[in-house]
CSV table of C-alpha atoms in Angstrom, one decimal:
chain,number,residue,atom,x,y,z
X,158,UNK,CA,-0.2,0.1,-0.1
X,159,UNK,CA,1.4,3.1,-0.6
X,160,UNK,CA,1.7,6.0,2.0
X,161,UNK,CA,-0.5,9.0,2.4
X,162,UNK,CA,0.8,12.5,1.2
X,163,UNK,CA,1.8,14.4,4.2
X,164,UNK,CA,0.2,17.5,4.0
X,165,UNK,CA,1.9,20.7,2.1
X,166,UNK,CA,3.6,23.0,4.2
X,167,UNK,CA,1.2,26.2,4.7
X,168,UNK,CA,3.6,28.1,3.2
X,169,UNK,CA,3.1,26.7,0.2
X,170,UNK,CA,-0.7,28.2,-0.3
X,171,UNK,CA,-1.3,27.2,-3.7
X,172,UNK,CA,-3.1,24.1,-5.3
X,173,UNK,CA,-2.7,20.5,-5.5
X,174,UNK,CA,-4.2,18.5,-7.3
X,175,UNK,CA,-4.6,14.5,-6.4
X,176,UNK,CA,-6.8,11.6,-8.0
X,177,UNK,CA,-10.3,12.2,-7.7
X,178,UNK,CA,-10.1,16.1,-7.9
X,179,UNK,CA,-11.3,17.1,-11.1
X,180,UNK,CA,-8.9,18.9,-11.9
X,181,UNK,CA,-6.5,15.8,-12.3
X,182,UNK,CA,-7.6,14.0,-15.6
X,183,UNK,CA,-6.6,18.1,-17.4
X,184,UNK,CA,-3.2,18.5,-15.3
X,185,UNK,CA,-1.9,14.8,-15.0
X,186,UNK,CA,-0.4,14.4,-18.6
X,187,UNK,CA,1.0,16.2,-20.8
X,188,UNK,CA,0.7,15.9,-24.7
X,189,UNK,CA,2.3,12.7,-25.6
X,190,UNK,CA,2.5,11.6,-22.5
X,191,UNK,CA,-0.2,9.9,-20.4
X,192,UNK,CA,1.1,9.9,-16.3
X,193,UNK,CA,-0.6,8.7,-13.1
X,194,UNK,CA,1.4,11.1,-10.4
X,195,UNK,CA,0.2,11.3,-6.6
X,196,UNK,CA,0.3,15.0,-6.8
X,197,UNK,CA,0.1,17.6,-8.7
X,198,UNK,CA,1.6,20.8,-7.4
X,199,UNK,CA,0.3,24.9,-8.6
X,200,UNK,CA,2.6,27.4,-7.1
X,201,UNK,CA,1.9,30.5,-8.2
X,202,UNK,CA,4.9,32.1,-7.2
X,203,UNK,CA,8.2,31.9,-6.5
X,204,UNK,CA,7.6,31.3,-2.8
X,205,UNK,CA,5.6,28.8,-3.4
X,206,UNK,CA,7.9,27.2,-6.3
X,207,UNK,CA,10.5,26.8,-2.8
X,208,UNK,CA,8.0,25.5,-0.6
X,209,UNK,CA,7.0,22.5,-3.2
X,210,UNK,CA,10.1,22.0,-4.0
X,211,UNK,CA,11.1,21.2,-0.1
X,212,UNK,CA,8.1,19.4,0.2
X,213,UNK,CA,8.8,17.5,-2.8
X,214,UNK,CA,12.0,16.6,-0.5
X,215,UNK,CA,10.3,15.4,2.0
X,216,UNK,CA,8.6,12.9,0.3
X,217,UNK,CA,11.1,11.5,-1.2
X,218,UNK,CA,8.9,10.9,-4.2
X,219,UNK,CA,10.0,11.0,-8.0
X,220,UNK,CA,9.4,14.6,-9.3
X,221,UNK,CA,8.5,15.8,-12.6
X,222,UNK,CA,9.0,19.8,-13.2
X,223,UNK,CA,6.4,21.1,-16.2
X,224,UNK,CA,6.8,24.7,-17.4
X,225,UNK,CA,3.0,24.2,-18.6
X,226,UNK,CA,3.4,23.2,-22.9
X,227,UNK,CA,3.7,20.8,-25.4
X,228,UNK,CA,6.5,18.5,-23.1
X,229,UNK,CA,7.0,16.3,-26.1
X,230,UNK,CA,9.8,14.6,-24.5
X,231,UNK,CA,7.1,13.1,-21.8
X,232,UNK,CA,9.5,14.3,-19.4
X,233,UNK,CA,7.0,16.7,-17.3
X,234,UNK,CA,4.6,13.6,-16.1
X,235,UNK,CA,5.5,11.0,-14.5
X,236,UNK,CA,4.0,7.7,-12.3
X,237,UNK,CA,3.2,8.0,-8.6
X,238,UNK,CA,5.5,10.8,-7.8
X,239,UNK,CA,4.6,14.6,-7.8
X,240,UNK,CA,4.5,17.1,-10.0
X,241,UNK,CA,5.5,20.7,-9.7
X,242,UNK,CA,3.5,22.8,-12.2
X,243,UNK,CA,4.4,25.8,-13.4
X,244,UNK,CA,2.0,27.3,-15.2
X,245,UNK,CA,0.7,29.8,-13.5
X,246,UNK,CA,4.5,31.6,-14.2
X,247,UNK,CA,3.6,32.8,-17.0
X,248,UNK,CA,3.9,36.4,-16.8
X,249,UNK,CA,5.7,38.4,-19.3
X,250,UNK,CA,7.3,41.6,-18.9
X,251,UNK,CA,9.5,44.3,-21.3
X,252,UNK,CA,12.0,45.4,-19.2
X,253,UNK,CA,13.3,47.8,-21.7
X,254,UNK,CA,12.3,48.1,-25.1
X,255,UNK,CA,15.6,49.6,-25.9
X,256,UNK,CA,17.8,46.5,-24.9
X,257,UNK,CA,15.3,44.9,-26.0
X,258,UNK,CA,15.1,42.8,-22.6
X,259,UNK,CA,12.4,40.4,-22.0
X,260,UNK,CA,11.2,38.8,-18.9
X,261,UNK,CA,9.6,35.6,-19.1
X,262,UNK,CA,8.2,33.5,-16.6
X,263,UNK,CA,8.5,29.7,-17.2
X,264,UNK,CA,5.3,29.0,-17.3
X,265,UNK,CA,4.5,31.3,-20.0
X,266,UNK,CA,3.3,29.7,-23.7
X,267,UNK,CA,5.3,31.5,-26.7
X,268,UNK,CA,2.1,32.4,-28.5
X,269,UNK,CA,1.3,34.4,-25.0
X,270,UNK,CA,4.6,35.2,-25.2
X,271,UNK,CA,4.3,37.2,-29.1
X,272,UNK,CA,1.4,38.3,-28.1
X,273,UNK,CA,2.8,40.3,-25.4
X,274,UNK,CA,6.1,41.3,-27.5
X,275,UNK,CA,3.9,41.9,-30.9
X,276,UNK,CA,3.0,45.6,-30.0
X,277,UNK,CA,6.1,46.8,-29.1
X,278,UNK,CA,7.5,44.9,-32.6
X,279,UNK,CA,9.8,42.4,-30.7
X,280,UNK,CA,10.5,38.3,-31.5
X,281,UNK,CA,11.8,35.4,-29.6
X,282,UNK,CA,12.8,33.2,-31.9
X,283,UNK,CA,10.7,30.3,-29.8
X,284,UNK,CA,9.2,26.5,-30.6
X,285,UNK,CA,7.3,26.0,-33.6
X,286,UNK,CA,3.9,25.8,-32.0
X,287,UNK,CA,2.6,28.5,-29.6
X,288,UNK,CA,1.3,25.6,-27.2
X,289,UNK,CA,5.1,24.9,-26.5
X,290,UNK,CA,6.0,26.1,-22.8
X,291,UNK,CA,9.0,28.5,-22.1
X,292,UNK,CA,10.7,27.0,-19.9
X,293,UNK,CA,11.1,23.2,-21.4
X,294,UNK,CA,12.2,25.0,-24.7
X,295,UNK,CA,14.6,27.9,-22.7
X,296,UNK,CA,16.5,25.2,-20.7
X,297,UNK,CA,17.3,23.0,-23.5
X,298,UNK,CA,18.0,24.9,-26.6
X,299,UNK,CA,15.4,26.7,-28.3
X,300,UNK,CA,14.9,26.0,-32.6
X,301,UNK,CA,12.4,28.1,-33.7
X,302,UNK,CA,11.4,29.9,-37.0
X,303,UNK,CA,13.8,32.0,-37.1
X,304,UNK,CA,16.8,30.1,-35.7
X,305,UNK,CA,19.4,31.0,-38.5
X,306,UNK,CA,18.7,34.4,-38.0
X,307,UNK,CA,18.4,34.6,-34.5
X,308,UNK,CA,20.0,31.2,-32.9
X,309,UNK,CA,18.8,29.5,-30.4
X,310,UNK,CA,16.6,30.9,-27.8
X,311,UNK,CA,19.4,29.7,-24.8
X,312,UNK,CA,22.2,32.2,-26.6
X,313,UNK,CA,19.8,35.3,-26.2
X,314,UNK,CA,19.4,34.4,-22.5
X,315,UNK,CA,20.7,37.2,-20.3
X,316,UNK,CA,20.1,36.0,-16.6
X,317,UNK,CA,18.0,33.4,-15.2
X,318,UNK,CA,16.4,32.9,-12.0
X,319,UNK,CA,16.2,29.7,-10.1
X,320,UNK,CA,15.7,27.6,-7.0
X,321,UNK,CA,18.1,24.8,-6.2
X,322,UNK,CA,17.5,21.7,-4.3
X,323,UNK,CA,18.1,23.3,-0.8
X,324,UNK,CA,14.7,25.6,-1.5
X,325,UNK,CA,17.7,28.5,-2.4
X,326,UNK,CA,16.5,31.1,-4.8
X,327,UNK,CA,20.1,32.4,-7.3
X,328,UNK,CA,20.1,35.3,-10.0
X,329,UNK,CA,22.4,33.4,-12.6
X,330,UNK,CA,24.3,35.4,-15.4
X,331,UNK,CA,27.4,35.6,-17.3
X,332,UNK,CA,28.9,37.3,-13.8
X,333,UNK,CA,26.7,35.7,-10.4
X,334,UNK,CA,26.9,31.5,-11.0
X,335,UNK,CA,28.5,31.8,-13.9
X,336,UNK,CA,28.3,27.4,-14.0
X,337,UNK,CA,24.9,27.5,-13.6
X,338,UNK,CA,23.9,29.6,-15.6
X,339,UNK,CA,26.3,27.8,-18.7
X,340,UNK,CA,24.7,24.8,-17.9
X,341,UNK,CA,21.4,26.2,-17.0
X,342,UNK,CA,21.0,27.3,-20.7
X,343,UNK,CA,21.5,23.8,-22.3
X,344,UNK,CA,21.1,20.9,-19.8
X,345,UNK,CA,18.5,23.2,-17.2
X,346,UNK,CA,16.2,20.3,-16.3
X,347,UNK,CA,18.7,18.4,-14.2
X,348,UNK,CA,20.4,21.6,-12.0
X,349,UNK,CA,17.1,22.7,-10.3
X,350,UNK,CA,13.3,24.8,-10.9
X,351,UNK,CA,14.0,28.3,-13.3
X,352,UNK,CA,11.1,30.4,-12.3
X,353,UNK,CA,12.2,33.2,-15.0
X,354,UNK,CA,14.3,33.9,-17.8
X,355,UNK,CA,15.4,37.9,-18.6
X,356,UNK,CA,16.0,36.9,-22.9
X,357,UNK,CA,17.0,39.3,-25.9
X,358,UNK,CA,14.8,39.7,-28.4
X,359,UNK,CA,15.0,40.8,-31.9
X,360,UNK,CA,13.1,43.0,-33.4
X,361,UNK,CA,10.9,41.5,-36.0
X,362,UNK,CA,7.5,42.8,-36.8
X,363,UNK,CA,6.2,40.9,-40.2
X,364,UNK,CA,7.9,37.2,-42.0
X,365,UNK,CA,7.4,35.8,-45.5
X,366,UNK,CA,6.3,32.0,-44.6
X,367,UNK,CA,5.7,29.6,-47.4
X,368,UNK,CA,3.5,26.4,-47.6
X,369,UNK,CA,5.4,24.2,-50.3
X,370,UNK,CA,5.3,20.4,-50.9
X,371,UNK,CA,7.6,18.9,-53.7
X,372,UNK,CA,7.7,15.1,-55.2
X,373,UNK,CA,10.9,13.1,-53.1
X,374,UNK,CA,12.5,10.8,-54.7
X,375,UNK,CA,13.9,7.7,-53.2
X,376,UNK,CA,17.7,8.7,-53.8
X,377,UNK,CA,17.1,11.5,-52.2
X,378,UNK,CA,18.2,14.0,-54.9
X,379,UNK,CA,15.3,16.5,-53.3
X,380,UNK,CA,16.9,16.2,-49.8
X,381,UNK,CA,20.2,16.8,-50.8
X,382,UNK,CA,19.4,19.8,-53.0
X,383,UNK,CA,17.8,21.3,-50.1
X,384,UNK,CA,19.8,20.6,-47.5
X,385,UNK,CA,22.6,22.1,-50.0
X,386,UNK,CA,20.7,25.4,-50.7
X,387,UNK,CA,20.0,26.3,-46.5
X,388,UNK,CA,23.7,25.5,-46.0
X,389,UNK,CA,24.4,28.7,-48.3
X,390,UNK,CA,21.1,30.6,-48.0
X,391,UNK,CA,21.0,33.8,-46.5
X,392,UNK,CA,20.5,33.4,-42.8
X,393,UNK,CA,17.0,34.8,-43.1
X,394,UNK,CA,15.4,31.5,-44.3
X,395,UNK,CA,14.4,29.1,-42.1
X,396,UNK,CA,12.7,26.2,-42.6
X,397,UNK,CA,11.1,23.0,-41.4
X,398,UNK,CA,10.4,19.9,-43.2
X,399,UNK,CA,7.8,16.9,-42.8
X,400,UNK,CA,8.5,14.0,-44.7
X,401,UNK,CA,5.4,11.7,-46.0
X,402,UNK,CA,4.7,8.8,-47.9
X,403,UNK,CA,2.2,8.9,-50.8
X,404,UNK,CA,1.5,5.8,-52.7
X,405,UNK,CA,4.7,5.1,-53.8
X,406,UNK,CA,6.3,8.3,-53.4
X,407,UNK,CA,7.0,10.7,-50.7
X,408,UNK,CA,5.8,14.1,-50.1
X,409,UNK,CA,8.6,16.9,-48.7
X,410,UNK,CA,6.3,19.3,-47.3
X,411,UNK,CA,8.0,22.5,-46.4
X,412,UNK,CA,7.2,25.7,-44.3
X,413,UNK,CA,10.1,28.4,-45.1
X,414,UNK,CA,10.3,31.3,-43.2
X,415,UNK,CA,12.0,34.9,-44.0
X,416,UNK,CA,13.0,37.0,-41.1
X,417,UNK,CA,11.9,40.4,-43.3
X,418,UNK,CA,8.7,41.6,-44.2
X,419,UNK,CA,9.2,42.4,-47.7
X,420,UNK,CA,7.4,39.6,-49.8
X,421,UNK,CA,10.1,40.5,-52.7
X,422,UNK,CA,12.6,39.2,-50.3
X,423,UNK,CA,10.5,36.1,-49.2
X,424,UNK,CA,9.5,35.2,-53.3
X,425,UNK,CA,13.6,36.1,-54.0
X,426,UNK,CA,14.5,33.7,-50.8
X,427,UNK,CA,11.9,31.1,-51.3
X,428,UNK,CA,12.7,30.7,-54.6
X,429,UNK,CA,15.4,28.0,-54.7
X,430,UNK,CA,13.5,25.8,-53.0
X,431,UNK,CA,10.6,25.3,-56.2
X,432,UNK,CA,12.8,24.2,-58.1
X,433,UNK,CA,14.4,21.9,-55.9
X,434,UNK,CA,12.5,18.6,-57.3
X,435,UNK,CA,8.7,18.3,-58.8
X,436,UNK,CA,7.1,21.6,-57.0
X,437,UNK,CA,2.8,19.6,-56.4
X,438,UNK,CA,1.7,23.4,-54.1
X,439,UNK,CA,3.7,26.5,-53.0
X,440,UNK,CA,1.9,29.4,-51.6
X,441,UNK,CA,3.6,32.2,-50.6
X,442,UNK,CA,2.6,35.1,-47.5
X,443,UNK,CA,3.3,37.9,-45.8
X,444,UNK,CA,1.8,38.2,-42.2
X,445,UNK,CA,2.7,39.0,-38.4
X,446,UNK,CA,5.1,36.7,-36.8
X,447,UNK,CA,2.3,36.1,-34.0
X,448,UNK,CA,0.8,33.7,-37.1
X,449,UNK,CA,3.3,31.5,-36.7
X,450,UNK,CA,2.3,31.1,-32.9
X,451,UNK,CA,-0.7,32.0,-32.7
X,452,UNK,CA,-2.6,31.9,-28.7
X,453,UNK,CA,-5.7,29.5,-31.2
X,454,UNK,CA,-2.4,26.4,-30.0
X,455,UNK,CA,-3.0,27.0,-26.7
X,456,UNK,CA,-4.3,23.5,-25.6
X,457,UNK,CA,-4.8,21.4,-22.0
X,458,UNK,CA,-2.6,18.3,-22.8
X,459,UNK,CA,-3.9,15.4,-21.8
X,460,UNK,CA,-1.7,12.3,-23.3
X,461,UNK,CA,-3.8,13.3,-26.7
X,462,UNK,CA,-0.7,12.1,-29.2
X,463,UNK,CA,1.7,9.3,-27.8
X,464,UNK,CA,4.8,9.2,-29.1
X,465,UNK,CA,8.1,8.9,-28.7
X,466,UNK,CA,11.2,11.0,-30.6
X,467,UNK,CA,14.4,10.2,-31.4
X,468,UNK,CA,16.6,12.7,-33.3
X,469,UNK,CA,20.3,13.2,-34.8
X,470,UNK,CA,22.4,16.3,-36.0
X,471,UNK,CA,24.5,16.5,-39.3
X,472,UNK,CA,27.0,18.1,-40.6
X,473,UNK,CA,26.5,19.0,-44.0
X,474,UNK,CA,24.8,16.3,-45.7
X,475,UNK,CA,25.7,13.9,-47.9
X,476,UNK,CA,24.4,11.8,-51.0
X,477,UNK,CA,24.3,9.2,-48.8
X,478,UNK,CA,22.5,10.9,-45.7
X,479,UNK,CA,19.3,11.8,-47.8
X,480,UNK,CA,19.1,8.4,-49.2
X,481,UNK,CA,19.1,7.2,-45.5
X,482,UNK,CA,17.1,9.3,-44.4
X,483,UNK,CA,14.5,8.8,-47.2
X,484,UNK,CA,14.6,5.1,-47.0
X,485,UNK,CA,13.7,5.7,-43.0
X,486,UNK,CA,11.1,8.3,-44.5
X,487,UNK,CA,9.8,5.5,-47.1
X,488,UNK,CA,9.5,2.7,-44.3
X,489,UNK,CA,6.2,4.2,-43.5
X,490,UNK,CA,7.1,3.6,-39.9
X,491,UNK,CA,7.9,6.6,-38.4
X,492,UNK,CA,6.8,10.5,-38.9
X,493,UNK,CA,10.5,12.3,-40.4
X,494,UNK,CA,10.5,15.6,-39.3
X,495,UNK,CA,13.5,18.0,-40.5
X,496,UNK,CA,15.0,21.4,-39.3
X,497,UNK,CA,17.4,23.9,-40.6
X,498,UNK,CA,19.5,25.1,-37.7
X,499,UNK,CA,23.4,26.9,-38.8
X,500,UNK,CA,23.3,30.1,-39.1
X,501,UNK,CA,23.9,32.3,-36.2
X,502,UNK,CA,23.3,28.7,-34.3
X,503,UNK,CA,27.1,28.4,-35.4
X,504,UNK,CA,28.4,31.7,-34.8
X,505,UNK,CA,28.3,30.7,-30.8
X,506,UNK,CA,31.3,29.0,-29.3
X,507,UNK,CA,30.5,25.1,-28.3
X,508,UNK,CA,32.1,25.7,-25.2
X,509,UNK,CA,29.6,28.4,-24.4
X,510,UNK,CA,26.2,27.1,-23.3
X,511,UNK,CA,25.6,23.6,-22.6
X,512,UNK,CA,24.7,22.7,-26.3
X,513,UNK,CA,27.8,22.3,-27.5
X,514,UNK,CA,26.3,21.3,-31.4
X,515,UNK,CA,27.6,24.7,-33.0
X,516,UNK,CA,29.1,23.3,-36.8
X,517,UNK,CA,25.7,21.0,-37.6
X,518,UNK,CA,23.1,22.8,-39.9
X,519,UNK,CA,20.5,20.0,-39.8
X,520,UNK,CA,18.7,18.5,-37.5
X,521,UNK,CA,16.7,15.3,-38.1
X,522,UNK,CA,13.2,13.9,-36.1
X,523,UNK,CA,11.8,10.4,-35.9
X,524,UNK,CA,8.9,9.3,-34.0
X,525,UNK,CA,6.5,6.2,-33.6
X,526,UNK,CA,3.5,6.0,-32.3
X,527,UNK,CA,1.3,3.8,-31.4
X,528,UNK,CA,1.1,0.7,-31.7
X,529,UNK,CA,4.9,0.8,-32.2
X,530,UNK,CA,6.9,1.1,-29.2
X,531,UNK,CA,11.3,1.7,-28.6
X,532,UNK,CA,11.4,-1.3,-30.8
X,533,UNK,CA,10.0,0.1,-33.6
X,534,UNK,CA,12.0,3.3,-33.7
X,535,UNK,CA,15.0,1.8,-32.9
X,536,UNK,CA,14.7,-0.2,-35.7
X,537,UNK,CA,13.5,2.8,-37.8
X,538,UNK,CA,16.6,4.6,-36.7
X,539,UNK,CA,19.0,2.3,-36.7
X,540,UNK,CA,19.9,2.6,-40.7
X,541,UNK,CA,20.4,6.8,-40.0
X,542,UNK,CA,22.2,6.6,-36.1
X,543,UNK,CA,25.6,6.2,-37.3
X,544,UNK,CA,25.8,8.8,-39.7
X,545,UNK,CA,24.4,11.0,-36.5
X,546,UNK,CA,26.6,13.6,-34.8
X,547,UNK,CA,25.0,14.8,-31.6
X,548,UNK,CA,21.3,15.3,-30.2
X,549,UNK,CA,18.8,17.6,-29.2
X,550,UNK,CA,17.9,16.9,-26.2
X,551,UNK,CA,14.4,18.5,-26.1
X,552,UNK,CA,13.4,16.0,-29.1
X,553,UNK,CA,15.5,13.0,-26.9
X,554,UNK,CA,11.7,10.9,-25.0
X,555,UNK,CA,14.3,8.4,-23.6
X,556,UNK,CA,17.5,10.5,-21.8
X,557,UNK,CA,19.3,6.9,-21.7
X,558,UNK,CA,22.9,7.2,-21.2
X,559,UNK,CA,23.6,6.6,-24.7
X,560,UNK,CA,21.2,9.4,-25.6
X,561,UNK,CA,22.7,11.6,-22.9
X,562,UNK,CA,26.4,11.4,-24.3
X,563,UNK,CA,25.1,12.1,-28.0
X,564,UNK,CA,23.5,15.1,-26.7
X,565,UNK,CA,26.4,16.4,-24.1
X,566,UNK,CA,29.3,14.0,-26.0
X,567,UNK,CA,32.6,13.7,-24.1
X,568,UNK,CA,34.2,17.0,-22.0
X,569,UNK,CA,30.2,19.3,-22.6
X,570,UNK,CA,29.0,16.2,-20.5
X,571,UNK,CA,31.3,15.3,-17.9
X,572,UNK,CA,31.1,19.4,-17.1
X,573,UNK,CA,27.1,19.2,-17.5
X,574,UNK,CA,27.5,16.0,-14.5
X,575,UNK,CA,29.9,18.2,-12.5
X,576,UNK,CA,27.7,20.8,-12.5
X,577,UNK,CA,24.0,18.6,-12.0
X,578,UNK,CA,26.0,16.7,-9.2
X,579,UNK,CA,27.1,20.8,-7.3
X,580,UNK,CA,23.9,22.7,-7.1
X,581,UNK,CA,21.9,19.6,-7.0
X,582,UNK,CA,23.9,16.8,-5.0
X,583,UNK,CA,21.5,13.8,-3.4
X,584,UNK,CA,20.0,14.2,-7.4
X,585,UNK,CA,16.1,15.6,-7.2
X,586,UNK,CA,15.6,16.7,-10.3
X,587,UNK,CA,17.9,14.5,-11.8
X,588,UNK,CA,16.2,12.2,-14.6
X,589,UNK,CA,15.7,8.4,-13.4
X,590,UNK,CA,17.1,6.9,-15.9
X,591,UNK,CA,20.3,8.4,-15.7
X,592,UNK,CA,20.4,7.8,-11.5
X,593,UNK,CA,23.2,5.5,-10.6
């Protein structure tokens, strides 16, 4: 028989949702993972986050931290443990319009961040869906619609407010707690709970957006031409690709975003993509940045899209790489997506943050859905795994020791582990799969 939870301390003051509460069904899960936690804690401010952390330590149960958004990895829930849900910490404040410095609560979702910044003509390149939560993305990386122009979200974080495992509240930046500040940008999940970020936004109002459908052959030539163009294209252009089997062929669905409000500039940068293969459909528009991550995206996360996901990075896509990726997509066993990176991402030194992948230019993502599970994903991924050069934590469902080594290779992994142990010696926040 499971021991009953003790009563949360008086200073917590926030909501505690347990099984039987009518709200439990809407709070137990992430977008991809159904959970059955013993309780979900809903702190309303930093003081209550401190109380929640202390309560979690006392209970000795597994702990998950959730910023309120999609939670693709599934790490925002568990079975039988506690979940600290930060969705009430969703304030967005422009601290200084001149320097473009913005304070973003960890529970904010990027649709609301975009909406709050739009009157100032500002934006933060973030997730590619408005329902993505700020906290998880801004501690893991942040590959958004403006990634080649702006870089990763973490590259523009200037300070963080963190609740550590002992309940201490720390402000970390380049001068104060620099090791913590280094690790929280790319490996923040194992350190503590970041409750707020100070992020330097960029000036953006309208962007060019193209939706393109191209027939892609099994030889990989079309995919290779896409990658070759993106490796040399002006940085204003960022793209996301979905490879979808369609009968005997494969459709390459491309969303291209140009960080420039000029329709002419958008058409110019998109034009080479129309010639990479047999064009099936195409439309280019100019729209506000907020239209890319609209508030219409906001929804509860109830485990409605179960999935297991893995990924890898490529430094230059060879013809062999393209053929292997196409074979994976054509198998029909996994949804295959790609993101263009490079550009401003690679301006940052590899050791500047805990995200060390600063020479690659393509992210490859594969997901499987029920009834397929981990074995099916591994079998599907096997044909491309040895071609990959690193991985991204926010598109990895299973943070095994092997995945950790791909995400944080070599000296980066050693440094991440040392910082995690220094600030969280008992492993309260460390993923259970890595607690040895």
